[in-house]
Tab-separated table of C-alpha atoms in Angstrom:
chain	number	residue	atom	x	y	z
A	1	UNK	CA	-80.910	-51.663	65.857
A	2	UNK	CA	-82.816	-53.786	63.272
A	3	UNK	CA	-85.136	-52.321	60.550
A	4	UNK	CA	-88.539	-51.857	61.976
A	5	UNK	CA	-87.631	-51.940	65.697
A	6	UNK	CA	-89.390	-49.217	67.334
A	7	UNK	CA	-87.266	-47.190	69.961
A	8	UNK	CA	-89.026	-46.215	73.125
A	9	UNK	CA	-86.257	-44.440	74.927
A	10	UNK	CA	-83.041	-43.044	73.433
A	11	UNK	CA	-79.656	-44.032	74.735
A	12	UNK	CA	-76.245	-42.968	73.256
A	13	UNK	CA	-75.818	-46.197	71.288
A	14	UNK	CA	-79.339	-45.769	69.563
A	15	UNK	CA	-78.593	-42.068	68.668
A	16	UNK	CA	-75.285	-43.220	67.127
A	17	UNK	CA	-77.145	-45.640	65.017
A	18	UNK	CA	-79.898	-43.568	63.864
A	19	UNK	CA	-77.548	-40.804	63.176
A	20	UNK	CA	-75.295	-42.999	61.145
A	21	UNK	CA	-78.281	-44.246	59.026
A	22	UNK	CA	-79.409	-40.680	58.358
A	23	UNK	CA	-75.905	-39.800	57.342
A	24	UNK	CA	-75.830	-42.784	54.982
A	25	UNK	CA	-79.265	-41.839	53.459
A	26	UNK	CA	-78.144	-38.206	52.706
A	27	UNK	CA	-74.907	-39.188	51.084
A	28	UNK	CA	-76.510	-39.645	47.608
A	29	UNK	CA	-78.429	-36.251	47.760
A	30	UNK	CA	-75.143	-34.597	48.607
A	31	UNK	CA	-73.174	-36.283	45.771
A	32	UNK	CA	-76.062	-35.400	43.191
A	33	UNK	CA	-75.139	-31.681	44.050
A	34	UNK	CA	-71.529	-31.939	44.060
A	35	UNK	CA	-71.398	-31.644	47.847
A	36	UNK	CA	-69.736	-33.679	50.721
A	37	UNK	CA	-71.783	-34.414	53.885
A	38	UNK	CA	-70.171	-35.696	57.021
A	39	UNK	CA	-71.341	-36.451	60.503
A	40	UNK	CA	-70.844	-33.771	63.152
A	41	UNK	CA	-71.910	-36.051	66.015
A	42	UNK	CA	-75.169	-35.578	67.808
A	43	UNK	CA	-76.031	-33.498	70.863
A	44	UNK	CA	-78.858	-32.882	73.107
A	45	UNK	CA	-80.056	-36.215	74.496
A	46	UNK	CA	-83.087	-34.849	76.338
A	47	UNK	CA	-84.280	-37.100	78.879
A	48	UNK	CA	-84.082	-40.122	76.511
A	49	UNK	CA	-86.779	-38.919	74.221
A	50	UNK	CA	-85.146	-36.543	71.723
A	51	UNK	CA	-81.727	-35.920	70.291
A	52	UNK	CA	-80.310	-33.529	67.597
A	53	UNK	CA	-78.321	-35.348	64.957
A	54	UNK	CA	-75.771	-32.914	63.417
A	55	UNK	CA	-74.318	-32.962	59.886
A	56	UNK	CA	-71.958	-30.650	58.138
A	57	UNK	CA	-72.700	-30.174	54.287
A	58	UNK	CA	-69.895	-28.537	52.336
A	59	UNK	CA	-68.235	-27.748	48.917
A	60	UNK	CA	-65.454	-30.314	48.876
A	61	UNK	CA	-62.019	-29.035	49.469
A	62	UNK	CA	-59.345	-29.777	46.685
A	63	UNK	CA	-58.556	-33.254	47.983
A	64	UNK	CA	-62.369	-34.198	47.883
A	65	UNK	CA	-62.825	-34.224	51.655
A	66	UNK	CA	-65.338	-32.119	53.506
A	67	UNK	CA	-64.193	-28.532	54.155
A	68	UNK	CA	-64.320	-28.125	57.935
A	69	UNK	CA	-64.119	-24.614	59.152
A	70	UNK	CA	-64.051	-25.566	62.732
A	71	UNK	CA	-60.892	-27.771	62.169
A	72	UNK	CA	-59.183	-25.114	60.201
A	73	UNK	CA	-59.896	-22.498	62.804
A	74	UNK	CA	-58.809	-24.728	65.725
A	75	UNK	CA	-55.474	-25.579	63.755
A	76	UNK	CA	-54.835	-21.826	63.027
A	77	UNK	CA	-55.564	-20.758	66.482
A	78	UNK	CA	-54.431	-23.567	68.651
A	79	UNK	CA	-50.812	-22.318	69.360
A	80	UNK	CA	-52.441	-18.957	70.394
A	81	UNK	CA	-54.115	-20.810	73.084
A	82	UNK	CA	-51.462	-23.111	74.379
A	83	UNK	CA	-52.682	-26.087	72.542
A	84	UNK	CA	-51.564	-28.081	69.505
A	85	UNK	CA	-53.446	-28.304	66.230
A	86	UNK	CA	-53.747	-32.249	67.042
A	87	UNK	CA	-55.660	-31.389	70.303
A	88	UNK	CA	-58.973	-31.130	68.487
A	89	UNK	CA	-60.883	-34.265	69.261
A	90	UNK	CA	-58.668	-35.126	72.128
A	91	UNK	CA	-60.225	-36.220	75.415
A	92	UNK	CA	-59.542	-35.064	78.998
A	93	UNK	CA	-60.916	-35.711	82.311
A	94	UNK	CA	-61.909	-33.176	85.135
A	95	UNK	CA	-63.302	-34.480	88.402
A	96	UNK	CA	-64.950	-37.735	87.314
A	97	UNK	CA	-66.316	-36.489	84.006
A	98	UNK	CA	-64.685	-36.962	80.464
A	99	UNK	CA	-64.712	-34.373	77.798
A	100	UNK	CA	-63.789	-34.167	73.970
A	101	UNK	CA	-62.301	-30.919	72.679
A	102	UNK	CA	-64.688	-29.614	69.681
A	103	UNK	CA	-63.277	-26.265	68.929
A	104	UNK	CA	-62.021	-22.712	69.815
A	105	UNK	CA	-63.989	-19.524	69.775
A	106	UNK	CA	-61.840	-16.632	70.152
A	107	UNK	CA	-65.098	-14.282	70.719
A	108	UNK	CA	-65.119	-15.893	74.096
A	109	UNK	CA	-61.927	-14.652	75.654
A	110	UNK	CA	-62.572	-16.151	79.057
A	111	UNK	CA	-63.633	-19.510	77.878
A	112	UNK	CA	-62.424	-19.988	74.214
A	113	UNK	CA	-62.466	-23.895	74.352
A	114	UNK	CA	-65.551	-25.743	73.413
A	115	UNK	CA	-65.661	-29.509	74.533
A	116	UNK	CA	-68.655	-31.954	74.745
A	117	UNK	CA	-69.154	-34.127	77.817
A	118	UNK	CA	-68.958	-37.946	77.142
A	119	UNK	CA	-71.293	-39.687	76.744
A	120	UNK	CA	-74.260	-37.250	76.563
A	121	UNK	CA	-72.448	-34.764	74.212
A	122	UNK	CA	-73.633	-31.806	76.160
A	123	UNK	CA	-71.461	-28.841	75.215
A	124	UNK	CA	-69.282	-26.946	77.874
A	125	UNK	CA	-66.751	-24.174	77.658
A	126	UNK	CA	-63.336	-24.090	79.266
A	127	UNK	CA	-60.534	-21.729	79.863
A	128	UNK	CA	-57.629	-22.418	77.546
A	129	UNK	CA	-55.378	-22.670	80.517
A	130	UNK	CA	-57.301	-25.170	82.148
A	131	UNK	CA	-57.578	-27.486	79.191
A	132	UNK	CA	-53.912	-27.204	78.501
A	133	UNK	CA	-53.196	-28.226	81.998
A	134	UNK	CA	-55.457	-31.116	82.109
A	135	UNK	CA	-54.146	-32.477	78.739
A	136	UNK	CA	-50.395	-32.179	79.923
A	137	UNK	CA	-51.542	-33.952	83.355
A	138	UNK	CA	-53.125	-36.753	81.210
A	139	UNK	CA	-50.066	-37.148	78.966
A	140	UNK	CA	-47.846	-37.510	82.204
A	141	UNK	CA	-50.055	-40.236	83.724
């Protein structure tokens, strides 16, 4: 996407480009305040006319990276749900659709695993058993 080009319909590639440029523009502001900003993706591609860029702004961790509560929570809880800490961000298929694991919410005992559908990033909830089974089947194939 070149500067000055007007978008008349949003597609995933355009959302990625706009979100990336927005992140770049916000990095100086975050740094001026001693904060770290990172992309948390985007969501809600609504009929090609709107989407929600998502950013995470945080106080930096001791190593200078962004503090990520979702990642830390996932790593802490993964074993309890039959998953590995490294499963955050892994992709799996069910039917003809692909999903990416985005988190664990222990307040949802029936469907604690959060995932986004690829490519539209719409959020879905899954049982831990189902996700563990799909990941295992995928690793065997």
